Structure formats: C-alpha cells, structure tokens
mmCIF file of C-alpha atoms in Angstrom:
data_model
loop_
_atom_site.group_PDB
_atom_site.id
_atom_site.type_symbol
_atom_site.label_atom_id
_atom_site.label_comp_id
_atom_site.label_asym_id
_atom_site.label_seq_id
_atom_site.Cartn_x
_atom_site.Cartn_y
_atom_site.Cartn_z
ATOM 1 C CA MET A 4 23.989 -11.501 9.712
ATOM 2 C CA ASP A 5 25.249 -7.963 9.092
ATOM 3 C CA TRP A 6 26.920 -8.371 5.712
ATOM 4 C CA ASN A 7 27.684 -4.636 5.665
ATOM 5 C CA PHE A 8 30.171 -5.332 8.463
ATOM 6 C CA VAL A 9 31.887 -7.919 6.275
ATOM 7 C CA PHE A 10 31.868 -5.495 3.321
ATOM 8 C CA ASP A 11 33.580 -2.835 5.444
ATOM 9 C CA ALA A 12 36.183 -5.339 6.662
ATOM 10 C CA TYR A 13 37.624 -5.656 3.147
ATOM 11 C CA PRO A 14 39.421 -2.480 1.979
ATOM 12 C CA VAL A 15 39.614 -3.861 -1.569
ATOM 13 C CA ASN A 16 35.997 -2.710 -1.887
ATOM 14 C CA ARG A 17 37.188 0.910 -1.894
ATOM 15 C CA ASN A 18 39.062 0.383 -5.143
ATOM 16 C CA LEU A 19 37.781 -2.656 -7.000
ATOM 17 C CA ILE A 20 34.903 -5.066 -7.366
ATOM 18 C CA TRP A 21 36.812 -8.274 -6.774
ATOM 19 C CA LEU A 22 35.050 -11.186 -8.450
ATOM 20 C CA ASN A 23 37.986 -13.568 -8.690
ATOM 21 C CA ASN A 24 37.854 -15.123 -5.248
ATOM 22 C CA CYS A 25 38.138 -18.666 -6.558
ATOM 23 C CA GLY A 26 41.517 -17.448 -7.795
ATOM 24 C CA ILE A 27 42.821 -15.366 -4.894
ATOM 25 C CA THR A 28 40.934 -13.641 -2.087
ATOM 26 C CA PRO A 29 42.289 -10.304 -0.779
ATOM 27 C CA ALA A 30 42.956 -9.854 2.930
ATOM 28 C CA GLY A 31 40.539 -8.230 5.357
ATOM 29 C CA THR A 32 41.302 -5.833 8.197
ATOM 30 C CA HIS A 33 41.085 -8.672 10.744
ATOM 31 C CA ILE A 34 43.957 -10.349 8.897
ATOM 32 C CA VAL A 35 46.045 -7.182 8.962
ATOM 33 C CA GLN A 36 45.376 -6.788 12.686
ATOM 34 C CA ALA A 37 46.290 -10.391 13.531
ATOM 35 C CA VAL A 38 49.527 -10.371 11.527
ATOM 36 C CA SER A 39 50.466 -6.895 12.827
ATOM 37 C CA ASN A 40 49.905 -7.999 16.426
ATOM 38 C CA PHE A 41 52.096 -11.028 15.898
ATOM 39 C CA LEU A 42 54.889 -9.064 14.215
ATOM 40 C CA GLU A 43 54.845 -6.445 16.957
ATOM 41 C CA GLY A 44 55.278 -9.173 19.549
ATOM 42 C CA TYR A 45 57.904 -10.887 17.423
ATOM 43 C CA THR A 46 60.007 -7.730 17.206
ATOM 44 C CA GLU A 47 59.954 -7.465 21.000
ATOM 45 C CA ARG A 48 60.402 -11.080 22.101
ATOM 46 C CA GLY A 49 61.166 -13.111 18.987
ATOM 47 C CA ILE A 50 59.692 -16.592 18.904
ATOM 48 C CA LEU A 51 58.977 -16.277 22.637
ATOM 49 C CA THR A 52 56.205 -13.784 21.927
ATOM 50 C CA GLN A 53 52.848 -14.574 23.473
ATOM 51 C CA THR A 54 50.909 -13.073 20.552
ATOM 52 C CA ALA A 55 51.048 -16.369 18.625
ATOM 53 C CA SER A 56 52.464 -19.821 19.232
ATOM 54 C CA TYR A 57 53.824 -21.775 16.257
ATOM 55 C CA SER A 58 52.479 -25.117 17.458
ATOM 56 C CA GLY A 59 49.311 -23.598 18.896
ATOM 57 C CA THR A 60 48.500 -21.770 15.667
ATOM 58 C CA LYS A 61 48.974 -24.937 13.603
ATOM 59 C CA ARG A 62 46.799 -26.865 16.029
ATOM 60 C CA ARG A 63 44.012 -24.273 15.888
ATOM 61 C CA ILE A 64 44.034 -24.236 12.073
ATOM 62 C CA LYS A 65 43.772 -28.006 11.888
ATOM 63 C CA ASP A 66 41.025 -28.121 14.509
ATOM 64 C CA ILE A 67 38.855 -25.731 12.480
ATOM 65 C CA LEU A 68 39.530 -27.516 9.195
ATOM 66 C CA ALA A 69 38.868 -30.918 10.742
ATOM 67 C CA GLY A 70 35.457 -29.693 11.868
ATOM 68 C CA LEU A 71 34.736 -28.328 8.403
ATOM 69 C CA LEU A 72 35.795 -31.505 6.578
ATOM 70 C CA GLY A 73 34.568 -34.143 9.018
ATOM 71 C CA CYS A 74 37.973 -35.643 9.754
ATOM 72 C CA ARG A 75 40.455 -35.746 12.632
ATOM 73 C CA PRO A 76 43.084 -33.012 13.030
ATOM 74 C CA ASN A 77 45.902 -35.564 12.841
ATOM 75 C CA GLU A 78 44.739 -36.458 9.318
ATOM 76 C CA LEU A 79 45.719 -32.990 8.074
ATOM 77 C CA ALA A 80 49.142 -31.604 7.223
ATOM 78 C CA LEU A 81 49.934 -27.965 6.518
ATOM 79 C CA ILE A 82 51.907 -27.655 3.284
ATOM 80 C CA HIS A 83 52.435 -24.914 0.683
ATOM 81 C CA ASN A 84 49.925 -25.441 -2.132
ATOM 82 C CA THR A 85 47.783 -27.938 -4.032
ATOM 83 C CA ALA A 86 50.546 -28.900 -6.472
ATOM 84 C CA GLU A 87 52.838 -29.834 -3.608
ATOM 85 C CA GLY A 88 50.086 -31.934 -2.075
ATOM 86 C CA MET A 89 49.377 -33.688 -5.353
ATOM 87 C CA ASN A 90 53.072 -34.464 -5.711
ATOM 88 C CA PHE A 91 53.121 -35.955 -2.220
ATOM 89 C CA ILE A 92 50.213 -38.166 -3.253
ATOM 90 C CA SER A 93 51.359 -39.122 -6.744
ATOM 91 C CA GLN A 94 55.005 -39.697 -5.830
ATOM 92 C CA GLY A 95 54.026 -41.598 -2.696
ATOM 93 C CA LEU A 96 51.723 -44.158 -4.318
ATOM 94 C CA SER A 97 52.838 -47.564 -5.573
ATOM 95 C CA LEU A 98 51.613 -48.350 -9.087
ATOM 96 C CA LYS A 99 52.760 -50.836 -11.679
ATOM 97 C CA PRO A 100 52.994 -50.807 -15.481
ATOM 98 C CA THR A 101 49.618 -51.280 -17.221
ATOM 99 C CA ASP A 102 47.800 -49.561 -14.319
ATOM 100 C CA GLU A 103 45.559 -46.646 -15.305
ATOM 101 C CA ILE A 104 44.974 -43.185 -13.829
ATOM 102 C CA ILE A 105 41.905 -41.136 -14.755
ATOM 103 C CA LEU A 106 42.155 -37.346 -14.611
ATOM 104 C CA LEU A 107 39.762 -34.599 -15.721
ATOM 105 C CA GLU A 108 39.685 -32.915 -19.119
ATOM 106 C CA ASN A 109 40.829 -29.266 -18.957
ATOM 107 C CA GLU A 110 41.840 -29.818 -15.349
ATOM 108 C CA TYR A 111 43.890 -27.230 -13.460
ATOM 109 C CA PRO A 112 47.617 -27.969 -13.996
ATOM 110 C CA SER A 113 48.210 -28.721 -10.295
ATOM 111 C CA ASN A 114 46.283 -31.952 -10.787
ATOM 112 C CA ILE A 115 47.929 -32.839 -14.108
ATOM 113 C CA TYR A 116 51.694 -32.329 -13.975
ATOM 114 C CA PRO A 117 52.259 -34.273 -10.720
ATOM 115 C CA TRP A 118 50.884 -37.427 -12.383
ATOM 116 C CA ARG A 119 52.821 -37.339 -15.648
ATOM 117 C CA HIS A 120 55.910 -39.093 -14.305
ATOM 118 C CA TRP A 121 53.871 -42.303 -14.223
ATOM 119 C CA GLU A 122 53.664 -42.380 -18.020
ATOM 120 C CA LYS A 123 57.419 -43.028 -18.197
ATOM 121 C CA LYS A 124 56.847 -46.052 -15.964
ATOM 122 C CA GLY A 125 54.231 -47.625 -18.194
ATOM 123 C CA VAL A 126 51.147 -46.316 -16.418
ATOM 124 C CA LYS A 127 48.414 -45.048 -18.721
ATOM 125 C CA ILE A 128 46.816 -41.652 -18.025
ATOM 126 C CA LEU A 129 43.314 -41.018 -19.332
ATOM 127 C CA SER A 130 41.186 -37.845 -19.354
ATOM 128 C CA ALA A 131 37.515 -38.006 -18.455
ATOM 129 C CA PRO A 132 35.445 -35.644 -20.656
ATOM 130 C CA MET A 133 34.281 -32.555 -18.803
ATOM 131 C CA GLU A 134 30.612 -32.832 -19.866
ATOM 132 C CA THR A 135 28.006 -30.170 -19.051
ATOM 133 C CA SER A 136 26.310 -31.694 -16.003
ATOM 134 C CA PRO A 137 27.379 -33.799 -13.016
ATOM 135 C CA THR A 138 25.096 -36.633 -14.128
ATOM 136 C CA ALA A 139 26.568 -36.718 -17.630
ATOM 137 C CA PHE A 140 30.074 -36.612 -16.188
ATOM 138 C CA THR A 141 29.466 -39.563 -13.875
ATOM 139 C CA ARG A 142 28.029 -41.549 -16.762
ATOM 140 C CA ALA A 143 31.081 -40.827 -18.914
ATOM 141 C CA LEU A 144 33.459 -41.638 -16.056
ATOM 142 C CA LEU A 145 31.807 -44.992 -15.449
ATOM 143 C CA GLN A 146 32.370 -45.952 -19.065
ATOM 144 C CA MET A 147 36.112 -45.328 -18.659
ATOM 145 C CA ILE A 148 36.685 -47.390 -15.519
ATOM 146 C CA THR A 149 38.251 -50.798 -16.110
ATOM 147 C CA ASP A 150 39.894 -53.444 -13.950
ATOM 148 C CA LYS A 151 43.169 -51.593 -14.638
ATOM 149 C CA THR A 152 41.985 -48.320 -13.069
ATOM 150 C CA ARG A 153 43.974 -47.667 -9.896
ATOM 151 C CA VAL A 154 43.568 -43.917 -9.323
ATOM 152 C CA ILE A 155 40.896 -41.347 -10.116
ATOM 153 C CA SER A 156 42.009 -37.790 -9.350
ATOM 154 C CA LEU A 157 39.462 -35.019 -9.870
ATOM 155 C CA SER A 158 38.626 -31.504 -8.755
ATOM 156 C CA ALA A 159 35.657 -31.123 -6.441
ATOM 157 C CA VAL A 160 34.568 -28.173 -8.604
ATOM 158 C CA HIS A 161 35.783 -27.455 -12.127
ATOM 159 C CA TRP A 162 37.900 -24.320 -12.087
ATOM 160 C CA CYS A 163 36.678 -23.063 -15.474
ATOM 161 C CA THR A 164 32.955 -23.819 -15.438
ATOM 162 C CA GLY A 165 32.152 -23.845 -11.722
ATOM 163 C CA MET A 166 30.410 -27.207 -12.071
ATOM 164 C CA PRO A 167 30.527 -29.235 -8.837
ATOM 165 C CA LEU A 168 31.376 -32.878 -9.396
ATOM 166 C CA PRO A 169 29.376 -35.533 -7.491
ATOM 167 C CA ILE A 170 32.291 -36.552 -5.284
ATOM 168 C CA ASP A 171 30.129 -38.521 -2.828
ATOM 169 C CA GLN A 172 28.895 -40.731 -5.648
ATOM 170 C CA ILE A 173 32.302 -41.011 -7.301
ATOM 171 C CA GLY A 174 33.939 -41.820 -3.977
ATOM 172 C CA MET A 175 31.532 -44.699 -3.449
ATOM 173 C CA LEU A 176 32.219 -46.008 -6.962
ATOM 174 C CA CYS A 177 35.931 -45.948 -6.216
ATOM 175 C CA ARG A 178 35.561 -47.660 -2.858
ATOM 176 C CA GLU A 179 33.502 -50.477 -4.368
ATOM 177 C CA ARG A 180 36.178 -51.057 -7.022
ATOM 178 C CA GLY A 181 39.301 -50.649 -4.905
ATOM 179 C CA ILE A 182 40.345 -47.445 -6.697
ATOM 180 C CA ASP A 183 42.202 -44.652 -4.887
ATOM 181 C CA PHE A 184 40.058 -41.498 -5.006
ATOM 182 C CA VAL A 185 42.095 -38.295 -4.986
ATOM 183 C CA VAL A 186 40.472 -34.860 -4.818
ATOM 184 C CA ASP A 187 41.821 -31.432 -5.700
ATOM 185 C CA GLY A 188 39.779 -29.407 -3.235
ATOM 186 C CA ALA A 189 40.999 -25.980 -4.367
ATOM 187 C CA GLN A 190 37.673 -24.774 -5.773
ATOM 188 C CA GLY A 191 35.521 -26.752 -3.366
ATOM 189 C CA VAL A 192 36.675 -26.461 0.238
ATOM 190 C CA GLY A 193 34.877 -23.573 1.921
ATOM 191 C CA MET A 194 32.351 -23.198 -0.905
ATOM 192 C CA GLN A 195 30.895 -26.684 -1.312
ATOM 193 C CA ARG A 196 29.962 -28.996 1.532
ATOM 194 C CA ILE A 197 32.719 -31.638 1.567
ATOM 195 C CA ASP A 198 32.676 -34.455 4.115
ATOM 196 C CA VAL A 199 35.813 -36.465 3.408
ATOM 197 C CA LYS A 200 34.506 -39.549 5.207
ATOM 198 C CA LYS A 201 31.094 -39.535 3.545
ATOM 199 C CA ALA A 202 32.752 -39.057 0.154
ATOM 200 C CA THR A 203 35.305 -41.770 1.035
ATOM 201 C CA ILE A 204 38.109 -39.546 -0.219
ATOM 202 C CA ASP A 205 41.466 -41.286 0.038
ATOM 203 C CA TYR A 206 43.632 -38.192 -0.389
ATOM 204 C CA MET A 207 42.960 -34.483 -0.883
ATOM 205 C CA ALA A 208 44.979 -31.293 -1.278
ATOM 206 C CA PHE A 209 43.863 -27.669 -1.382
ATOM 207 C CA PRO A 210 45.227 -24.128 -0.919
ATOM 208 C CA ALA A 211 44.420 -21.586 1.767
ATOM 209 C CA TRP A 212 43.909 -18.525 -0.431
ATOM 210 C CA LYS A 213 40.651 -19.141 -2.276
ATOM 211 C CA TRP A 214 37.295 -19.726 -0.545
ATOM 212 C CA LEU A 215 39.052 -20.050 2.831
ATOM 213 C CA MET A 216 40.375 -16.474 2.456
ATOM 214 C CA GLY A 217 43.851 -17.396 3.672
ATOM 215 C CA PRO A 218 47.395 -16.515 2.574
ATOM 216 C CA LEU A 219 49.165 -17.239 -0.690
ATOM 217 C CA GLY A 220 51.727 -19.986 -0.208
ATOM 218 C CA LEU A 221 49.944 -22.140 2.362
ATOM 219 C CA GLY A 222 47.977 -25.293 1.672
ATOM 220 C CA VAL A 223 46.597 -28.441 3.258
ATOM 221 C CA LEU A 224 47.046 -32.165 2.642
ATOM 222 C CA TYR A 225 44.473 -34.699 3.866
ATOM 223 C CA VAL A 226 45.662 -38.261 4.444
ATOM 224 C CA PRO A 227 43.355 -40.485 6.529
ATOM 225 C CA GLU A 228 44.860 -42.722 9.193
ATOM 226 C CA ASN A 229 44.146 -45.900 7.245
ATOM 227 C CA LYS A 230 46.090 -44.570 4.237
ATOM 228 C CA LEU A 231 49.229 -43.290 5.959
ATOM 229 C CA ASP A 232 51.246 -46.440 5.348
ATOM 230 C CA SER A 233 50.104 -46.547 1.707
ATOM 231 C CA LEU A 234 51.744 -43.196 0.961
ATOM 232 C CA GLN A 235 55.512 -43.068 1.139
ATOM 233 C CA PRO A 236 56.805 -39.582 2.084
ATOM 234 C CA THR A 237 58.483 -37.830 -0.837
ATOM 235 C CA PHE A 238 60.401 -35.522 1.484
ATOM 236 C CA VAL A 239 61.502 -36.195 5.045
ATOM 237 C CA GLY A 240 62.774 -33.561 7.451
ATOM 238 C CA PRO A 241 63.109 -32.735 11.154
ATOM 239 C CA ASP A 242 59.341 -32.344 11.580
ATOM 240 C CA SER A 243 58.526 -35.692 9.931
ATOM 241 C CA VAL A 244 59.654 -37.822 12.854
ATOM 242 C CA VAL A 245 58.469 -38.469 16.396
ATOM 243 C CA GLN A 246 59.866 -36.239 19.157
ATOM 244 C CA SER A 247 60.739 -33.705 16.482
ATOM 245 C CA GLU A 248 61.516 -31.013 19.041
ATOM 246 C CA SER A 249 64.566 -33.067 20.107
ATOM 247 C CA TYR A 250 67.060 -33.002 17.247
ATOM 248 C CA LEU A 251 69.512 -35.595 18.602
ATOM 249 C CA PRO A 252 69.725 -38.507 18.562
ATOM 250 C CA TYR A 253 68.258 -38.970 15.048
ATOM 251 C CA LYS A 254 65.005 -40.895 14.754
ATOM 252 C CA SER A 255 63.743 -43.255 12.106
ATOM 253 C CA GLU A 256 60.121 -43.500 13.268
ATOM 254 C CA LEU A 257 57.729 -41.215 11.379
ATOM 255 C CA LYS A 258 54.991 -39.305 13.147
ATOM 256 C CA PRO A 259 51.790 -41.352 13.433
ATOM 257 C CA GLY A 260 49.664 -38.767 11.615
ATOM 258 C CA ALA A 261 49.655 -36.681 8.443
ATOM 259 C CA ASP A 262 52.036 -34.240 10.140
ATOM 260 C CA ARG A 263 54.865 -36.412 8.809
ATOM 261 C CA PHE A 264 54.315 -34.601 5.498
ATOM 262 C CA SER A 265 54.903 -31.175 7.106
ATOM 263 C CA PHE A 266 58.578 -31.992 7.020
ATOM 264 C CA SER A 267 60.012 -28.651 8.137
ATOM 265 C CA THR A 268 59.226 -25.112 9.258
ATOM 266 C CA ALA A 269 56.356 -23.172 7.682
ATOM 267 C CA SER A 270 55.997 -19.385 7.625
ATOM 268 C CA ILE A 271 54.428 -18.407 10.930
ATOM 269 C CA ASN A 272 53.197 -15.165 9.322
ATOM 270 C CA ASP A 273 51.130 -17.296 6.937
ATOM 271 C CA LEU A 274 49.895 -19.472 9.786
ATOM 272 C CA VAL A 275 48.730 -16.425 11.751
ATOM 273 C CA HIS A 276 47.014 -15.101 8.613
ATOM 274 C CA PHE A 277 45.273 -18.422 8.001
ATOM 275 C CA GLN A 278 44.134 -18.793 11.589
ATOM 276 C CA ALA A 279 42.596 -15.311 11.536
ATOM 277 C CA ALA A 280 40.835 -16.048 8.240
ATOM 278 C CA LEU A 281 39.408 -19.355 9.448
ATOM 279 C CA GLU A 282 38.283 -17.925 12.771
ATOM 280 C CA PHE A 283 36.517 -15.121 10.913
ATOM 281 C CA LEU A 284 34.643 -17.637 8.750
ATOM 282 C CA GLU A 285 33.966 -19.868 11.738
ATOM 283 C CA SER A 286 32.523 -16.930 13.696
ATOM 284 C CA ILE A 287 30.023 -16.362 10.880
ATOM 285 C CA GLY A 288 29.395 -20.074 10.427
ATOM 286 C CA PHE A 289 30.550 -22.063 7.409
ATOM 287 C CA GLU A 290 26.972 -22.926 6.486
ATOM 288 C CA LYS A 291 25.972 -19.250 6.506
ATOM 289 C CA VAL A 292 29.028 -18.480 4.404
ATOM 290 C CA ARG A 293 28.014 -21.140 1.886
ATOM 291 C CA LYS A 294 24.452 -19.839 1.671
ATOM 292 C CA ARG A 295 25.712 -16.295 1.165
ATOM 293 C CA LEU A 296 28.018 -17.405 -1.649
ATOM 294 C CA PHE A 297 25.170 -19.156 -3.443
ATOM 295 C CA GLU A 298 22.854 -16.191 -2.884
ATOM 296 C CA LEU A 299 25.369 -13.802 -4.444
ATOM 297 C CA SER A 300 26.115 -16.107 -7.368
ATOM 298 C CA GLU A 301 22.407 -16.593 -8.082
ATOM 299 C CA HIS A 302 21.895 -12.814 -8.045
ATOM 300 C CA LEU A 303 24.726 -12.546 -10.560
ATOM 301 C CA VAL A 304 23.318 -15.335 -12.741
ATOM 302 C CA LYS A 305 19.922 -13.624 -12.933
ATOM 303 C CA GLY A 306 21.526 -10.345 -13.951
ATOM 304 C CA LEU A 307 23.684 -11.961 -16.616
ATOM 305 C CA ARG A 308 20.694 -13.741 -18.126
ATOM 306 C CA GLN A 309 18.814 -10.443 -18.371
ATOM 307 C CA ILE A 310 21.541 -8.891 -20.525
ATOM 308 C CA GLY A 311 21.835 -11.818 -22.926
ATOM 309 C CA PHE A 312 24.569 -13.949 -21.400
ATOM 310 C CA HIS A 313 24.608 -17.705 -21.776
ATOM 311 C CA VAL A 314 25.400 -18.920 -18.260
ATOM 312 C CA LEU A 315 27.035 -22.338 -17.928
ATOM 313 C CA ALA A 316 25.357 -22.925 -14.553
ATOM 314 C CA ASP A 317 22.036 -23.258 -16.389
ATOM 315 C CA GLU A 318 23.265 -26.727 -17.402
ATOM 316 C CA PHE A 319 23.379 -27.834 -13.746
ATOM 317 C CA PRO A 320 20.688 -25.794 -11.919
ATOM 318 C CA GLU A 321 20.304 -28.348 -9.120
ATOM 319 C CA HIS A 322 23.974 -27.982 -8.154
ATOM 320 C CA PRO A 323 24.630 -24.435 -6.891
ATOM 321 C CA SER A 324 28.132 -23.037 -7.145
ATOM 322 C CA GLY A 325 29.944 -19.896 -6.086
ATOM 323 C CA ILE A 326 31.626 -19.812 -9.497
ATOM 324 C CA VAL A 327 29.633 -18.286 -12.354
ATOM 325 C CA ALA A 328 30.933 -18.625 -15.908
ATOM 326 C CA GLY A 329 29.240 -17.301 -19.007
ATOM 327 C CA GLU A 330 29.572 -15.639 -22.368
ATOM 328 C CA ASN A 331 27.624 -13.240 -24.530
ATOM 329 C CA PRO A 332 27.166 -14.683 -28.040
ATOM 330 C CA ARG A 333 27.097 -11.149 -29.500
ATOM 331 C CA ILE A 334 30.308 -9.863 -27.869
ATOM 332 C CA SER A 335 33.750 -11.447 -27.696
ATOM 333 C CA SER A 336 34.937 -12.500 -24.264
ATOM 334 C CA ASP A 337 38.202 -10.640 -24.870
ATOM 335 C CA LEU A 338 36.277 -7.391 -25.282
ATOM 336 C CA ILE A 339 34.132 -8.113 -22.222
ATOM 337 C CA PHE A 340 37.182 -8.903 -20.091
ATOM 338 C CA SER A 341 38.940 -5.727 -21.218
ATOM 339 C CA HIS A 342 35.827 -3.645 -20.493
ATOM 340 C CA LEU A 343 35.549 -5.084 -16.988
ATOM 341 C CA LYS A 344 39.205 -4.375 -16.286
ATOM 342 C CA LYS A 345 38.862 -0.743 -17.417
ATOM 343 C CA ASN A 346 35.993 -0.371 -14.957
ATOM 344 C CA ASP A 347 37.931 -1.823 -12.008
ATOM 345 C CA ILE A 348 36.053 -5.116 -12.010
ATOM 346 C CA VAL A 349 38.257 -8.154 -11.460
ATOM 347 C CA ALA A 350 37.138 -11.396 -13.097
ATOM 348 C CA ALA A 351 38.906 -14.108 -15.106
ATOM 349 C CA LYS A 352 38.694 -15.477 -18.640
ATOM 350 C CA ARG A 353 38.581 -19.278 -18.837
ATOM 351 C CA LEU A 354 37.893 -21.513 -21.856
ATOM 352 C CA GLY A 355 36.331 -18.623 -23.746
ATOM 353 C CA SER A 356 33.965 -17.645 -20.922
ATOM 354 C CA ILE A 357 34.124 -14.899 -18.333
ATOM 355 C CA ARG A 358 34.399 -16.404 -14.866
ATOM 356 C CA PHE A 359 33.070 -14.585 -11.801
ATOM 357 C CA SER A 360 33.383 -15.721 -8.189
ATOM 358 C CA PRO A 361 31.974 -13.386 -5.526
ATOM 359 C CA HIS A 362 32.787 -13.922 -1.852
ATOM 360 C CA ILE A 363 30.867 -12.897 1.260
ATOM 361 C CA TYR A 364 32.309 -9.365 1.383
ATOM 362 C CA ILE A 365 30.755 -8.544 -2.004
ATOM 363 C CA SER A 366 27.389 -6.742 -1.980
ATOM 364 C CA HIS A 367 24.284 -7.051 -4.138
ATOM 365 C CA GLU A 368 24.822 -3.423 -5.139
ATOM 366 C CA GLN A 369 28.279 -4.231 -6.498
ATOM 367 C CA ILE A 370 26.865 -7.071 -8.556
ATOM 368 C CA ASP A 371 24.166 -4.756 -9.896
ATOM 369 C CA LYS A 372 26.927 -2.332 -10.911
ATOM 370 C CA VAL A 373 28.729 -5.141 -12.740
ATOM 371 C CA ILE A 374 25.559 -5.951 -14.696
ATOM 372 C CA ARG A 375 25.065 -2.275 -15.604
ATOM 373 C CA THR A 376 28.678 -2.061 -16.718
ATOM 374 C CA LEU A 377 28.321 -5.137 -18.912
ATOM 375 C CA SER A 378 25.105 -3.832 -20.432
ATOM 376 C CA ARG A 379 26.951 -0.743 -21.693
ATOM 377 C CA ILE A 380 29.462 -2.556 -23.896
#
C-alpha cells in the first residue's frame, strides 16, 4: 500500500500534525471532489441530478457498514450522532422500578445523559470502575451484575485511555443472563474489529466523523431484526412508515427494518461525504486500515517511552488500540498540551493525560517530529 498517496490526499498535513482523529477526522481531497461533483449537479438539475441519488447513497453507505459490522443493511439506520442513537435506545426500552442499568465510569457524556431519565422512574444506575486492563474490568463488571441488571451500556473503546473493552465476552455474559447489551461504538467502529453478531450486541450507536473519516453531524444506529419490536420509536416521521414515498393516505405500519428510526430527511451533502469516505477506506481494505492504525500507534508508543512518558497502553499490551494516552511525570500535561499546540500538533487532554490518535494519512516522519518536539520541552 502506498501510504504516501494517502498522506497527500489530506491537505491538513500541509499545516498541522493532526493526532486527534478519535475526536474528529479532517476531510481528504476525495471528499471535496465527491461533494463538489454533487453540488455542481445539484445546481444544474436539483434533486434530479445524476451525480448522487438520495436513496442510492444511503443504500451504499449501509451496504459498506453492514459488511464491516457483520450485520444486514436493514439493521442499520442513518441518524445524526451517538447521543441521538443512545436516546433512541434508552427512551425506547421498557424498564420497571428496581431494575438496574450499568454504565462505565468516566464514560463519554453521550452514553450517560440519555440514561438519566430512568432514575426519576425508580431505575438504579450504577457505574462500573474503569480499571486498567480489559481483564480487570470484566472481573469488576461481573461483581456488579445482579438479577436486577437489565441493561449494560458501554463504549467499545474508552475515549480517554484508549483501552478496548472485551465486548465479545461481555456480550456473551449479557446474553446468558438476559441483559440488554448496548454499545457506544464511537471509538471502536473502524479501528477495532467489531462483529455485532459475534459480540451479541443488542443495540449500538456511533458517529461518522471519527475512525470512519466521515462528516460531522451524521451517525448510525444498529438495531437487529429480533430487537425491532422491543424498541419503541421515540420519534416518528414520514420516513418511519412503509411506502414512505407516498405521503397520502397516512400509514400506521412502521418499516420492517431499522430505517423506521431515520424518521425524516438527512443532509444529502453529509451522505455524499460519508459514502466517499467509506469507499476510500473500503478501497484500501478495512483490515489494512486497522493494521496501519496499530502500526502508527505502536511507533508513537515506542517514541513516548523513550522520552520518559508513562503510556497507559502498557497496562493492556495484548489489546492494541489506535488511541495512545500518556503523561510525563516530570512535566505537567497542561504544559505539554500547550507546547504541542504552539508547534501545530493537534492532540487532546483527557483525565490528566495527553491523548493521541493517528489515522492512516499520518506518516512515521510526522510521529518522529512529535517525539522530537516533546523532547524539547
């Protein structure tokens, strides 16, 4: 694979070293070209343009994602973001007082706030301790599960530490106990190998703009066929029902797939952007992408160790991640973060550590420059 071609496809490399891709990934030239082509056609023929079809673009996106996740396209709905997806899930479930929900300590807010309404209804919300390794986390989680546990909702990868959670194992535990297993796939999809059927995930939501390199404001909801009737739609609109292209007479029958949750019109600009991003990744191969991410993160980890950083990934060496978090015990993370910013290096500060997340358009030479920059503080 010619990674120099990928490097050149991302103009951000001319100005910055962007190591916050688990936050937001900048757009590449192929994205600009795809969206420009669509808009040019749209100015000439409106929605009749042949440069992109609304339904065809949605279908193509879901086909690619279904192949990546091991599900059927009709089990995916295109939404706006993870928080919206988690609200669909939380608001759509039926729980009773004294039931329990287990969430993750220091979880991203998108997988916290949507669940809080249950506390007013007598449902107890617990936080599983983050722990420093997947094995320790699973052990701690097991100790929390009781016969009152009805939902466990966790991130596939912790957004602060980069630690992948053993979702296959947790999914099996949930299935054996009749617990709904909900996954926030934001930091996992596109970076970790996630097979929703193997992991027996009941529901999942994730955004387009992180490891999948898509647009801000577009996300995905996974609801398997056998769970559709267990999740009551929070919102219903023209696109929720069968024969949605015919507005009258009104219908009361919902679509037979997850599309019922895509209740109205999405931004076709975002859909075109997302399709171009996914096709770019697909053309490389998602497995090659994953290997490249881990190769870059390991190169970064080695460099950080050499200059005295304590790297959190050392606590889970058998579980590679594209997210690298660490701190230097001799230098404050605030000072490190400020120094990086002054040198046009984009990272993030999370829970007192500096978090890096390179994507495939980043080069080894850029990472070496980051290490040299850090060594000069």
